[in-house]
Amino acid sequence: MIKKFTFGTPFPTESVVMQLPEASAFPEYLTLSKDQTTLSAALDSDAIVYGLGENVRGINKRGWKYISNCSDDPSHSENKNSLYGAHNFLMVDGDISYGLFIDFPAKVTYDIGFTDLDKMTISVEEANYALYIIEADTLPSIIREFRSLIGQSYIAPKWAFGYQQSRWGYNCEEDIRKVVKGHRDNRLPLDAVYLDIDYMERFKDFTVDEEKFPDFPDFVSDMKKENIHLVPIIDAGVKIEDGYDVYEEGRDHDYFCKDENDEDFVVGVWPGRVHLPDFLNDEARQWFGDKYKFLIDQGIDGFWNDMNEPALFYSEKHLQEVFDKLKEFQDVNLDLYQFFAFKDVVTGIDNNPVDYESFYHNVNGKKIRHDKVHNLYGYYMTRSAAEAFKRIAPDKNILMFSRSSCIGMHRYSGIWTGDNSSWWSHIELIMKMLPSLNMCGFIYTGADTGGFGDQTTEDLMMRFIQISMFTPLMRNHSALGTREQELYQFKDIDSFRNMLGLRYALIPYLYSEYIKAVRENTLMFTPMGIAYPEDPAARHIEDQLVVGESIMIAPVYKQNAVGRYVYLPEDMTLLRFRSADDVDVIPVEQGHQYVNVALNEVLVFVRKDHILPLGPVVQSTADLDYSHFTIYGQSTSPYTMYTNETNTISVTPA
Amino acid sequence: MIKKFTFGTPFPTESVVMQLPEASAFPEYLTLSKDQTTLSAALDSDAIVYGLGENVRGINKRGWKYISNCSDDPSHSENKNSLYGAHNFLMVDGDISYGLFIDFPAKVTYDIGFTDLDKMTISVEEANYALYIIEADTLPSIIREFRSLIGQSYIAPKWAFGYQQSRWGYNCEEDIRKVVKGHRDNRLPLDAVYLDIDYMERFKDFTVDEEKFPDFPDFVSDMKKENIHLVPIIDAGVKIEDGYDVYEEGRDHDYFCKDENDEDFVVGVWPGRVHLPDFLNDEARQWFGDKYKFLIDQGIDGFWNDMNEPALFYSEKHLQEVFDKLKEFQDVNLDLYQFFAFKDVVTGIDNNPVDYESFYHNVNGKKIRHDKVHNLYGYYMTRSAAEAFKRIAPDKNILMFSRSSCIGMHRYSGIWTGDNSSWWSHIELIMKMLPSLNMCGFIYTGADTGGFGDQTTEDLMMRFIQISMFTPLMRNHSALGTREQELYQFKDIDSFRNMLGLRYALIPYLYSEYIKAVRENTLMFTPMGIAYPEDPAARHIEDQLVVGESIMIAPVYKQNAVGRYVYLPEDMTLLRFRSADDVDVIPVEQGHQYVNVALNEVLVFVRKDHILPLGPVVQSTADLDYSHFTIYGQSTSPYTMYTNETNTISVTPA
C-alpha cells in the first residue's frame, strides 16, 4: 500500500507514473518537523536501511550521510556524500518495515545513523515535495509497489549484453579497427566499441571529425558487418562557435539556460565555452533530442550521455572572479590559512555551488533557478534523446545510458556508475550498488570494468571481469593516461577469453532475468537478507548476491586472495568455472564455507530447486544460440526463459 | 647470512650498524642489470612478498608499484605509490626465500607484479647503493638477521602505551583542560594530550604562545599531577622572522639548506615563508636538537616531529612562476586541455618534485642536492632530537615519534602512520601496515585512531579503538574541521570506557611483548603466514594477526558487520571481551569459524600452550599494577613479562 503526502507545491518531476490520492494518517514511526522539511525515525539496533541507488558504502546504508545532489566527483572514496545520481528511495527493514520515496528535484540529505547510530533524519531543502510511504508484508512487495509507482524500467537491446570496449583516447578509425582486430584475433568476444569525446570535431555535439573519420557511415557499416556496434558519447554542453548549427539554432530559439539577465549562460566544459541546453523546456528538449538523428542516420544505434549533472569546469563569470582573486595572493606571505585559501580558489572552480545558483530554466514560461531542479538535468537530457528515438527510429531499440540520473529516468535509459577507479574497493563497491540501483529502477547498469581512473593490474582486471560478467552492462572503460587495459594487453589472454566465453554462455540466462526484473518489478541482484529473510545468518551478508532466480555469486574482491568465505543459506551446487566448458560441479551443504578460488576461476552457486541453463560460447550476441543449453542444478519445474522483451521459451531440467 | 654488495659510491646513510665484507657470489635468483640500477626476480605463483614498511595495499605487496619517496600525501587510497616513509626492506617467501635491503637515500621503485604478475623489478635511481641479501632457513630468522644489521629499535617510555588524545585545533590551556576533564569525568583513562601547531606563536618552532598559555611550565606541571603528559609538535621549517632567535641563529651560522646560489632556500609551510634546517650537516643537526631543551626545561617529555618529508606548500621561486603562469590562462577559451593545465599549475604547487631538486645540503663541506638524499630528511631531523635528548636529559626516556622516516631512524624514534582518514578501509590498512613496519624496525607505532581527516562515526571509532588497543601508540587524533571525536563526544561512552579499560589491562602484556620484539629482533605483529608457516590455510590470511607470543586478533573492519570469519590454525581460547571484567571464555577448535562480534565486543584468541595475563583496569599508566593478573589460556610454562626495558618477572599459569 502506497501512501502519498504532498507538502507545499512540488515541482512536477514526472518521476512517478501513478496519480494517487492524498493519504490522511501520517505513519506513527515517522516524525515530520513543523516546517515539513525534516523526517526522522528511530532505527532499532538490528534494522537495515536499503536503497539510495548510486552511492558509496554498503548495501546497508547505516552509519553515513548521503546527499542527493548529482555530482561529477571522480574519486569514489567512502567519505563522499554524493555521486552522479539522485535516487531518493530507501527501505527500512526493522521491527517496522517500510519504503520511502521523496519526489523532489533538489538536495535531500539522509543522515542514516551518521550523527546518532540509532536515528535516521531526512532533510529536504524545501517543503515542496511529495512523500510516498510504501507498506507491505515483505521487502520484495515494497519494492514491487514502489517500482509500479515509478513505471517500467528501460529495456536495452540484447546486443548491449555483449562485451563492450571503451577508452578515452580512441582517436580515429584506425584506433578502433585496431581494438576490434585485437579482440577478433585473440578470439575475445566483442559486441561494441565506444567513441569517447575525441570522435567529435573539437568536442562539438553531433559532429564527427572528418579527418579522423573520413567516411563515418561507411565505417559504421563496416563495423556492423563485424557485429560491432559503435556507441558515441554525447555531452550536455553545446560549444559556442559561430557557424556551428547546433549552437546557432539553440541561441536563436532561446533553447539554452539563461543567466539572471536573460543572457545565455556561459560555462566551460570539454570544448571550452559552452551553453547548456535547457532540457526542462519542452521545445528545447524536443529540439536537442532530434539532433541524435544526425548519428542515427549514419547507422549509430547506441549512445551514452555524459557530463549531464551538469559537470561544470567553470562558469565564465566565476572564472573572471578567480583570476581577480588570485592576484590578491601575490606578494603576500602565504601562511597556512592563506595558502589553503589560495588553493581553494582554484580547486573550487569546477562544479561550484554558486554556479548552480546562477542560471535558469524556462519551464512552461516560468523562470526556475537551476539549483531548485538540479537533479533533473541528466534525467531530462536523457529523456530528450529517448523521446526523440521514438520519433526518429520507432522500430529500433537504441541503446542509451547516462552518467547522471534521477528516479524517473530509469524509464528512458540505463546508467553506468560513472568514473570509478582501478581500485579493488571498487569491485566491492559495484557489488553493493547493484541491488540498491535495482530497487530504484535502474536495471541496465554496470561499472567501468577494470576501473576508469588510475592504473589497473592484470589481477584486478580479472577479478573485475568476474563480477562484471554478471551485470547487464559489461564495459571495459579507462581514462586517458592510464595503463591500456584492453584484455589483449595482458599476459593470460586465455583466461580472459575463457571468462568472456562464459559471459556469452550466460547471456541467455542473464538477459532473461533482466527482462523478468523489468517486467515483474523485481531485483535482478538481490541482497542475501532479502532473498533469505528467514535466515538470520544471511541478513547482514554484503559480499554475496543472488542474481536472477537461479544463482548466487560470491566474487573475490581482495588482491592476492586465493579463496574466500561463503555462506550458503541452503544446499547448493557450486560451479567452479575456469571456462564455460571447464567446470567443477560440487554439491555444497548449507552453512559457512571457505572456498578456494584461483585467479582464473569464478564461482557460481546454483540454488536449491533451480537450474542454470548455459548457452554455447559465441563471439558476438549476433551468434547467440537458443537451440541447446547445458543445464546445471536440479529442479522439478522448467525454467522460463525470455528470448526477447516479450517471448519466452521453456527450458527443461536435465 | 647477510651478503653485502656495494655499487658505486653509496651515500653514508647510517641506516645499518654493521660493517660487513663484500660478498662475492651474486645470488642466482636475482638479476642485476648491466648498469647496476635494476634488480629483477621471478616470483613463483604462490610466492608472497612481505615488507616495505609504511605503504598502501596488503601484507603481501604483490600486484602494485611502490616508490620509496617520503611524501606528504593525505589521501591514503590504494592507488598511491608513496607515503611518508622509505622502508627499503622486503622478503620474498617462495620456492626460494630471501630478504633484501637497499641502502640508498633517494628514490627506489618496486614493481612487484604490477607490470607482470610473476616478476619483481626494483629500480634504484642511481647505481650508488649498498644491497644486502639475507638468506636464512625461516622468515623469522631473515627478519632477525636484518634487524641485527640495522640495530636495536627505539624503546618508548611505558606511559606512551597509555591512551592519548590529540586534535589539530586544541588552541589554548582551556581547551586542553577541557579535554582532560572530559576524560577524567567520564572515567576514560588517559595518559597524554597532544599540542598540535596552534600552541606555538605563529607556528614558530620552540616557541609557546604566551596568550594561549600564560604560564606554560606551571600548566605542564599541573597536567603531570593529573598524570597527563603534554606532547608538542615540532615542524621541520623555521619561520623567517627578524628577531626570532632560531631563525637568526640558523641564518648566521649557515644551518639552513641553500639554493643553487648559496642563499638560504625559501619555502612555504604553516608559518608561511621558512627555511629548512640542514639536518645532514652535523653542526646544524646538533644545534637544532639542542633547541628541544626549551621545552624539556618546561617539563615536556614527549615530542612528535612533523612535516619532515619535508612537506613543502611551495617554494618562493616556484610560487612566483605560478603567478606568472596563471596570467597566461586569463582571457583564453579554456578547453579541456587548457583547463586541466591551469588547475595543474595550482594543484601541483605543493611537494613539487622540481622544488626538491632546487636546494642543497652541506654534508661535511660537500654540497649535495636534496633529491639525492631526500629520504633521509625526516630521519635526520628526528635523530637530531634523539641525540640531543641524551645530552639534555640523559636520565630521561623522552617520547619521540616522527611522521617521515627511513630505516635507520627506527633506532631513534617511533612513527605514526601519518594523516589517515576516518575510513573503514584505514582500519584494514593499519592492520596490514603493522607487520610490515615491524620488519623494518618500527615497533613503536600506531595509526591516528578514528581517522585524522574526514568525518568519523561512532561505530567507526569503536572498531578503530578495537584495533588500536593492541598497538603501542594508541592515539585518537583528528583534523581541524572534522567532527570532534574525543570519546566522550559519543553516545555509548560506557563501551568506550570498557575498551580503554581493557587496553590498560593489556598494557603489561603489550609493553612486555613490545620490549621482546625490540630486544629479540622479532615482530610484535606477526602475519599468519609467518606465525604458522606449515599451515597452507594460514598462508594468505591478511586480516588476522598474531600479537606478541600469546594472542591472535581478528578485528572487525566492515561497517555494520555483526561478526566475521576467523581461521584458527590450532585450537585456541576465544575471549569475547565487552570489558576487562565482562568476557566470555570459549574454547574454539582448529579450522574456519564464523564468530559473532557485537559493536561493543572485541575478540582475543589465546594461542595453544600460551597464556594472556591481564592486569587490573587503571586510569593511567602511573597506576599500573603488576602485583596480580587474571590469566587466560593454559600453558605448562610461566610467562616472562618485561616490566621495564630490562627487568622481567615470571607470571605463572592459572
PDB file of C-alpha atoms in Angstrom, chain A residues 46 57-58 60-64 66 77-79 113-119 168 197-198 203 239 268-273 312-314 319-320 322-324 326-327 329-337 339-340 342-343 346-350 422-426 428 432 454-460 480 483 491 540-542 544 557-562 565-567 591-594 599, chain B residues 46 57-58 60-64 66 77-79 113-119 168 197-198 203 239 268-273 312-314 319-320 322-324 326-327 329-337 339-340 342-343 346-350 422-426 428 432 454-460 480 483 491 540-542 544 557-562 565-567 591-594 599:
ATOM      1  CA  ASP A  46      19.305  -4.592  14.031  1.00  0.00           C
ATOM      2  CA  ARG A  57      29.311   2.434   1.321  1.00  0.00           C
ATOM      3  CA  GLY A  58      27.369  -0.736   1.886  1.00  0.00           C
ATOM      4  CA  ASN A  60      23.092  -1.398   4.389  1.00  0.00           C
ATOM      5  CA  LYS A  61      23.343   2.390   4.260  1.00  0.00           C
ATOM      6  CA  ARG A  62      23.538   2.845   8.030  1.00  0.00           C
ATOM      7  CA  GLY A  63      26.347   4.872   9.512  1.00  0.00           C
ATOM      8  CA  TRP A  64      26.792   7.632   6.943  1.00  0.00           C
ATOM      9  CA  TYR A  66      24.175  10.801   1.850  1.00  0.00           C
ATOM     10  CA  SER A  77      36.044   7.047  -1.783  1.00  0.00           C
ATOM     11  CA  GLU A  78      33.979   6.189   1.255  1.00  0.00           C
ATOM     12  CA  ASN A  79      33.946   9.763   2.553  1.00  0.00           C
ATOM     13  CA  GLY A 113      22.882   6.828  11.763  1.00  0.00           C
ATOM     14  CA  PHE A 114      25.681   9.279  11.000  1.00  0.00           C
ATOM     15  CA  THR A 115      25.005  11.707  13.826  1.00  0.00           C
ATOM     16  CA  ASP A 116      23.281   9.130  16.006  1.00  0.00           C
ATOM     17  CA  LEU A 117      23.689   5.444  15.202  1.00  0.00           C
ATOM     18  CA  ASP A 118      20.071   4.738  16.068  1.00  0.00           C
ATOM     19  CA  LYS A 119      18.354   7.534  14.251  1.00  0.00           C
ATOM     20  CA  TRP A 168      39.024   7.808 -23.503  1.00  0.00           C
ATOM     21  CA  ILE A 197      34.953  12.652 -26.759  1.00  0.00           C
ATOM     22  CA  ASP A 198      37.703  12.538 -29.389  1.00  0.00           C
ATOM     23  CA  PHE A 203      34.125  18.282 -28.769  1.00  0.00           C
ATOM     24  CA  LYS A 239      30.110  24.728 -27.896  1.00  0.00           C
ATOM     25  CA  GLY A 268      33.325  25.772 -19.587  1.00  0.00           C
ATOM     26  CA  VAL A 269      33.429  22.066 -20.368  1.00  0.00           C
ATOM     27  CA  TRP A 270      35.474  19.956 -22.854  1.00  0.00           C
ATOM     28  CA  PRO A 271      35.277  22.407 -25.770  1.00  0.00           C
ATOM     29  CA  GLY A 272      35.878  25.399 -23.538  1.00  0.00           C
ATOM     30  CA  ARG A 273      32.991  27.855 -23.510  1.00  0.00           C
ATOM     31  CA  LEU A 312      30.901  22.479 -14.961  1.00  0.00           C
ATOM     32  CA  PHE A 313      34.617  23.117 -15.270  1.00  0.00           C
ATOM     33  CA  TYR A 314      33.856  26.770 -14.587  1.00  0.00           C
ATOM     34  CA  LEU A 319      36.409  32.313 -13.722  1.00  0.00           C
ATOM     35  CA  GLN A 320      36.901  36.038 -14.045  1.00  0.00           C
ATOM     36  CA  VAL A 322      39.010  33.637  -9.769  1.00  0.00           C
ATOM     37  CA  PHE A 323      41.636  35.485 -11.771  1.00  0.00           C
ATOM     38  CA  ASP A 324      40.901  38.653  -9.842  1.00  0.00           C
ATOM     39  CA  LEU A 326      44.308  35.100  -7.367  1.00  0.00           C
ATOM     40  CA  LYS A 327      46.029  38.462  -7.683  1.00  0.00           C
ATOM     41  CA  PHE A 329      47.604  36.297  -3.028  1.00  0.00           C
ATOM     42  CA  GLN A 330      50.591  37.558  -4.942  1.00  0.00           C
ATOM     43  CA  ASP A 331      53.464  39.077  -2.997  1.00  0.00           C
ATOM     44  CA  VAL A 332      51.940  38.069   0.328  1.00  0.00           C
ATOM     45  CA  ASN A 333      53.498  35.716   2.909  1.00  0.00           C
ATOM     46  CA  LEU A 334      51.204  32.750   2.235  1.00  0.00           C
ATOM     47  CA  ASP A 335      50.860  31.044   5.573  1.00  0.00           C
ATOM     48  CA  LEU A 336      48.705  28.008   6.197  1.00  0.00           C
ATOM     49  CA  TYR A 337      45.391  29.862   6.074  1.00  0.00           C
ATOM     50  CA  PHE A 339      47.868  29.132   1.178  1.00  0.00           C
ATOM     51  CA  PHE A 340      44.853  26.874   1.594  1.00  0.00           C
ATOM     52  CA  PHE A 342      44.645  30.346  -2.430  1.00  0.00           C
ATOM     53  CA  LYS A 343      44.481  26.700  -3.452  1.00  0.00           C
ATOM     54  CA  VAL A 346      41.369  27.171  -7.930  1.00  0.00           C
ATOM     55  CA  THR A 347      40.387  23.715  -6.723  1.00  0.00           C
ATOM     56  CA  GLY A 348      36.886  25.025  -6.063  1.00  0.00           C
ATOM     57  CA  ILE A 349      36.367  26.270  -9.595  1.00  0.00           C
ATOM     58  CA  ASP A 350      34.657  23.222 -11.026  1.00  0.00           C
ATOM     59  CA  SER A 422      41.150   0.769 -10.825  1.00  0.00           C
ATOM     60  CA  TRP A 423      40.707   0.055  -7.151  1.00  0.00           C
ATOM     61  CA  TRP A 424      39.955  -3.275  -5.529  1.00  0.00           C
ATOM     62  CA  SER A 425      37.469  -1.468  -3.330  1.00  0.00           C
ATOM     63  CA  HIS A 426      35.564  -0.555  -6.490  1.00  0.00           C
ATOM     64  CA  GLU A 428      33.385  -4.366  -3.848  1.00  0.00           C
ATOM     65  CA  LYS A 432      26.964  -3.096  -3.179  1.00  0.00           C
ATOM     66  CA  ASP A 454      44.254   5.085 -12.113  1.00  0.00           C
ATOM     67  CA  GLN A 455      46.381   2.138 -13.139  1.00  0.00           C
ATOM     68  CA  THR A 456      44.905  -1.313 -13.415  1.00  0.00           C
ATOM     69  CA  THR A 457      46.746  -4.570 -12.925  1.00  0.00           C
ATOM     70  CA  GLU A 458      46.087  -7.895 -14.601  1.00  0.00           C
ATOM     71  CA  ASP A 459      44.754  -9.495 -11.447  1.00  0.00           C
ATOM     72  CA  LEU A 460      42.446  -6.544 -10.726  1.00  0.00           C
ATOM     73  CA  LEU A 480      43.400   8.911 -20.944  1.00  0.00           C
ATOM     74  CA  ARG A 483      47.550   1.871 -18.473  1.00  0.00           C
ATOM     75  CA  LYS A 491      49.568 -11.888 -20.373  1.00  0.00           C
ATOM     76  CA  HIS A 540      23.966  -8.941   7.097  1.00  0.00           C
ATOM     77  CA  ILE A 541      25.961 -10.505   4.270  1.00  0.00           C
ATOM     78  CA  GLU A 542      27.202  -7.757   1.977  1.00  0.00           C
ATOM     79  CA  GLN A 544      27.278 -12.253  -1.916  1.00  0.00           C
ATOM     80  CA  TYR A 557      37.479  -8.650  -4.358  1.00  0.00           C
ATOM     81  CA  LYS A 558      40.720  -8.786  -2.414  1.00  0.00           C
ATOM     82  CA  GLN A 559      44.101  -8.667  -4.084  1.00  0.00           C
ATOM     83  CA  ASN A 560      46.177 -11.852  -3.779  1.00  0.00           C
ATOM     84  CA  ALA A 561      43.246 -13.728  -2.262  1.00  0.00           C
ATOM     85  CA  VAL A 562      43.274 -17.421  -3.079  1.00  0.00           C
ATOM     86  CA  TYR A 565      34.330 -17.404   2.756  1.00  0.00           C
ATOM     87  CA  VAL A 566      30.804 -18.021   1.528  1.00  0.00           C
ATOM     88  CA  TYR A 567      27.632 -18.569   3.469  1.00  0.00           C
ATOM     89  CA  GLY A 591      26.342 -23.340   6.189  1.00  0.00           C
ATOM     90  CA  HIS A 592      29.586 -21.378   6.294  1.00  0.00           C
ATOM     91  CA  GLN A 593      32.237 -22.500   3.829  1.00  0.00           C
ATOM     92  CA  TYR A 594      35.729 -21.469   2.868  1.00  0.00           C
ATOM     93  CA  LEU A 599      42.666 -16.138 -10.220  1.00  0.00           C
TER      94      LEU A 599
ATOM     95  CA  ASP B  46      52.342 -18.728  -4.735  1.00  0.00           C
ATOM     96  CA  ARG B  57      47.791  -2.350  -0.039  1.00  0.00           C
ATOM     97  CA  GLY B  58      48.212  -5.717   1.617  1.00  0.00           C
ATOM     98  CA  ASN B  60      51.505  -9.341   0.586  1.00  0.00           C
ATOM     99  CA  LYS B  61      52.808  -6.483  -1.553  1.00  0.00           C
ATOM    100  CA  ARG B  62      52.278  -8.289  -4.861  1.00  0.00           C
ATOM    101  CA  GLY B  63      50.331  -6.592  -7.612  1.00  0.00           C
ATOM    102  CA  TRP B  64      51.379  -2.968  -7.231  1.00  0.00           C
ATOM    103  CA  TYR B  66      55.727   1.204  -4.651  1.00  0.00           C
ATOM    104  CA  SER B  77      43.966   5.397  -1.163  1.00  0.00           C
ATOM    105  CA  GLU B  78      45.083   2.192  -2.814  1.00  0.00           C
ATOM    106  CA  ASN B  79      46.366   3.953  -5.936  1.00  0.00           C
ATOM    107  CA  GLY B 113      53.949  -7.916 -10.107  1.00  0.00           C
ATOM    108  CA  PHE B 114      52.493  -4.617 -11.292  1.00  0.00           C
ATOM    109  CA  THR B 115      53.694  -4.812 -14.879  1.00  0.00           C
ATOM    110  CA  ASP B 116      53.935  -8.593 -14.885  1.00  0.00           C
ATOM    111  CA  LEU B 117      52.206 -10.569 -12.144  1.00  0.00           C
ATOM    112  CA  ASP B 118      55.092 -13.018 -11.941  1.00  0.00           C
ATOM    113  CA  LYS B 119      58.005 -10.656 -11.869  1.00  0.00           C
ATOM    114  CA  TRP B 168      44.524  19.804  15.349  1.00  0.00           C
ATOM    115  CA  ILE B 197      50.593  23.524  15.679  1.00  0.00           C
ATOM    116  CA  ASP B 198      48.403  26.048  17.472  1.00  0.00           C
ATOM    117  CA  PHE B 203      53.851  28.321  14.104  1.00  0.00           C
ATOM    118  CA  LYS B 239      59.942  30.773  10.211  1.00  0.00           C
ATOM    119  CA  GLY B 268      56.288  27.942   2.488  1.00  0.00           C
ATOM    120  CA  VAL B 269      54.829  25.817   5.259  1.00  0.00           C
ATOM    121  CA  TRP B 270      52.485  26.582   8.197  1.00  0.00           C
ATOM    122  CA  PRO B 271      54.027  29.962   9.131  1.00  0.00           C
ATOM    123  CA  GLY B 272      54.375  30.995   5.525  1.00  0.00           C
ATOM    124  CA  ARG B 273      57.984  31.570   4.477  1.00  0.00           C
ATOM    125  CA  LEU B 312      56.567  21.957   1.047  1.00  0.00           C
ATOM    126  CA  PHE B 313      53.481  24.061   0.408  1.00  0.00           C
ATOM    127  CA  TYR B 314      55.543  25.941  -2.165  1.00  0.00           C
ATOM    128  CA  LEU B 319      55.304  30.361  -6.450  1.00  0.00           C
ATOM    129  CA  GLN B 320      56.407  33.393  -8.436  1.00  0.00           C
ATOM    130  CA  VAL B 322      52.956  30.040 -10.742  1.00  0.00           C
ATOM    131  CA  PHE B 323      51.578  33.556 -10.594  1.00  0.00           C
ATOM    132  CA  ASP B 324      53.258  34.387 -13.895  1.00  0.00           C
ATOM    133  CA  LEU B 326      48.408  31.782 -14.252  1.00  0.00           C
ATOM    134  CA  LYS B 327      48.241  35.029 -16.186  1.00  0.00           C
ATOM    135  CA  PHE B 329      45.303  31.424 -18.880  1.00  0.00           C
ATOM    136  CA  GLN B 330      43.355  34.606 -18.462  1.00  0.00           C
ATOM    137  CA  ASP B 331      41.093  35.706 -21.319  1.00  0.00           C
ATOM    138  CA  VAL B 332      41.615  32.442 -23.166  1.00  0.00           C
ATOM    139  CA  ASN B 333      38.913  29.905 -24.087  1.00  0.00           C
ATOM    140  CA  LEU B 334      39.906  27.269 -21.502  1.00  0.00           C
ATOM    141  CA  ASP B 335      39.077  23.974 -23.140  1.00  0.00           C
ATOM    142  CA  LEU B 336      39.737  20.611 -21.567  1.00  0.00           C
ATOM    143  CA  TYR B 337      43.499  20.654 -22.091  1.00  0.00           C
ATOM    144  CA  PHE B 339      41.623  23.989 -18.092  1.00  0.00           C
ATOM    145  CA  PHE B 340      43.396  20.958 -16.683  1.00  0.00           C
ATOM    146  CA  PHE B 342      45.520  25.674 -15.467  1.00  0.00           C
ATOM    147  CA  LYS B 343      44.362  23.638 -12.497  1.00  0.00           C
ATOM    148  CA  VAL B 346      47.989  25.324  -8.771  1.00  0.00           C
ATOM    149  CA  THR B 347      47.329  21.796  -7.573  1.00  0.00           C
ATOM    150  CA  GLY B 348      50.932  20.924  -8.392  1.00  0.00           C
ATOM    151  CA  ILE B 349      52.399  23.664  -6.217  1.00  0.00           C
ATOM    152  CA  ASP B 350      52.909  21.668  -3.069  1.00  0.00           C
ATOM    153  CA  SER B 422      38.076   8.280   9.048  1.00  0.00           C
ATOM    154  CA  TRP B 423      37.683   5.444   6.584  1.00  0.00           C
ATOM    155  CA  TRP B 424      36.805   1.842   7.319  1.00  0.00           C
ATOM    156  CA  SER B 425      39.495   0.852   4.851  1.00  0.00           C
ATOM    157  CA  HIS B 426      42.007   2.584   7.095  1.00  0.00           C
ATOM    158  CA  GLU B 428      42.100  -2.521   7.499  1.00  0.00           C
ATOM    159  CA  LYS B 432      48.344  -4.576   7.106  1.00  0.00           C
ATOM    160  CA  ASP B 454      37.145  13.316   7.140  1.00  0.00           C
ATOM    161  CA  GLN B 455      34.181  12.687   9.396  1.00  0.00           C
ATOM    162  CA  THR B 456      34.188   9.819  11.822  1.00  0.00           C
ATOM    163  CA  THR B 457      31.140   7.956  13.066  1.00  0.00           C
ATOM    164  CA  GLU B 458      30.655   6.320  16.432  1.00  0.00           C
ATOM    165  CA  ASP B 459      30.795   2.808  15.016  1.00  0.00           C
ATOM    166  CA  LEU B 460      33.958   3.561  13.038  1.00  0.00           C
ATOM    167  CA  LEU B 480      40.665  20.839  12.073  1.00  0.00           C
ATOM    168  CA  ARG B 483      33.749  16.067  13.652  1.00  0.00           C
ATOM    169  CA  LYS B 491      26.701   8.243  22.900  1.00  0.00           C
ATOM    170  CA  HIS B 540      47.333 -15.885   2.702  1.00  0.00           C
ATOM    171  CA  ILE B 541      45.284 -14.555   5.607  1.00  0.00           C
ATOM    172  CA  GLU B 542      45.575 -10.787   5.680  1.00  0.00           C
ATOM    173  CA  GLN B 544      44.239 -11.663  11.406  1.00  0.00           C
ATOM    174  CA  TYR B 557      36.768  -3.615   9.861  1.00  0.00           C
ATOM    175  CA  LYS B 558      33.485  -3.542   7.947  1.00  0.00           C
ATOM    176  CA  GLN B 559      30.697  -1.146   8.759  1.00  0.00           C
ATOM    177  CA  ASN B 560      27.506  -2.745  10.075  1.00  0.00           C
ATOM    178  CA  ALA B 561      29.214  -6.139  10.352  1.00  0.00           C
ATOM    179  CA  VAL B 562      27.818  -8.272  13.147  1.00  0.00           C
ATOM    180  CA  TYR B 565      35.157 -15.231   9.691  1.00  0.00           C
ATOM    181  CA  VAL B 566      38.272 -16.346  11.515  1.00  0.00           C
ATOM    182  CA  TYR B 567      40.680 -19.131  10.731  1.00  0.00           C
ATOM    183  CA  GLY B 591      39.557 -24.612  11.488  1.00  0.00           C
ATOM    184  CA  HIS B 592      37.389 -21.976   9.823  1.00  0.00           C
ATOM    185  CA  GLN B 593      34.884 -20.285  12.095  1.00  0.00           C
ATOM    186  CA  TYR B 594      32.249 -17.610  11.792  1.00  0.00           C
ATOM    187  CA  LEU B 599      29.883  -3.435  18.205  1.00  0.00           C
TER     188      LEU B 599
END
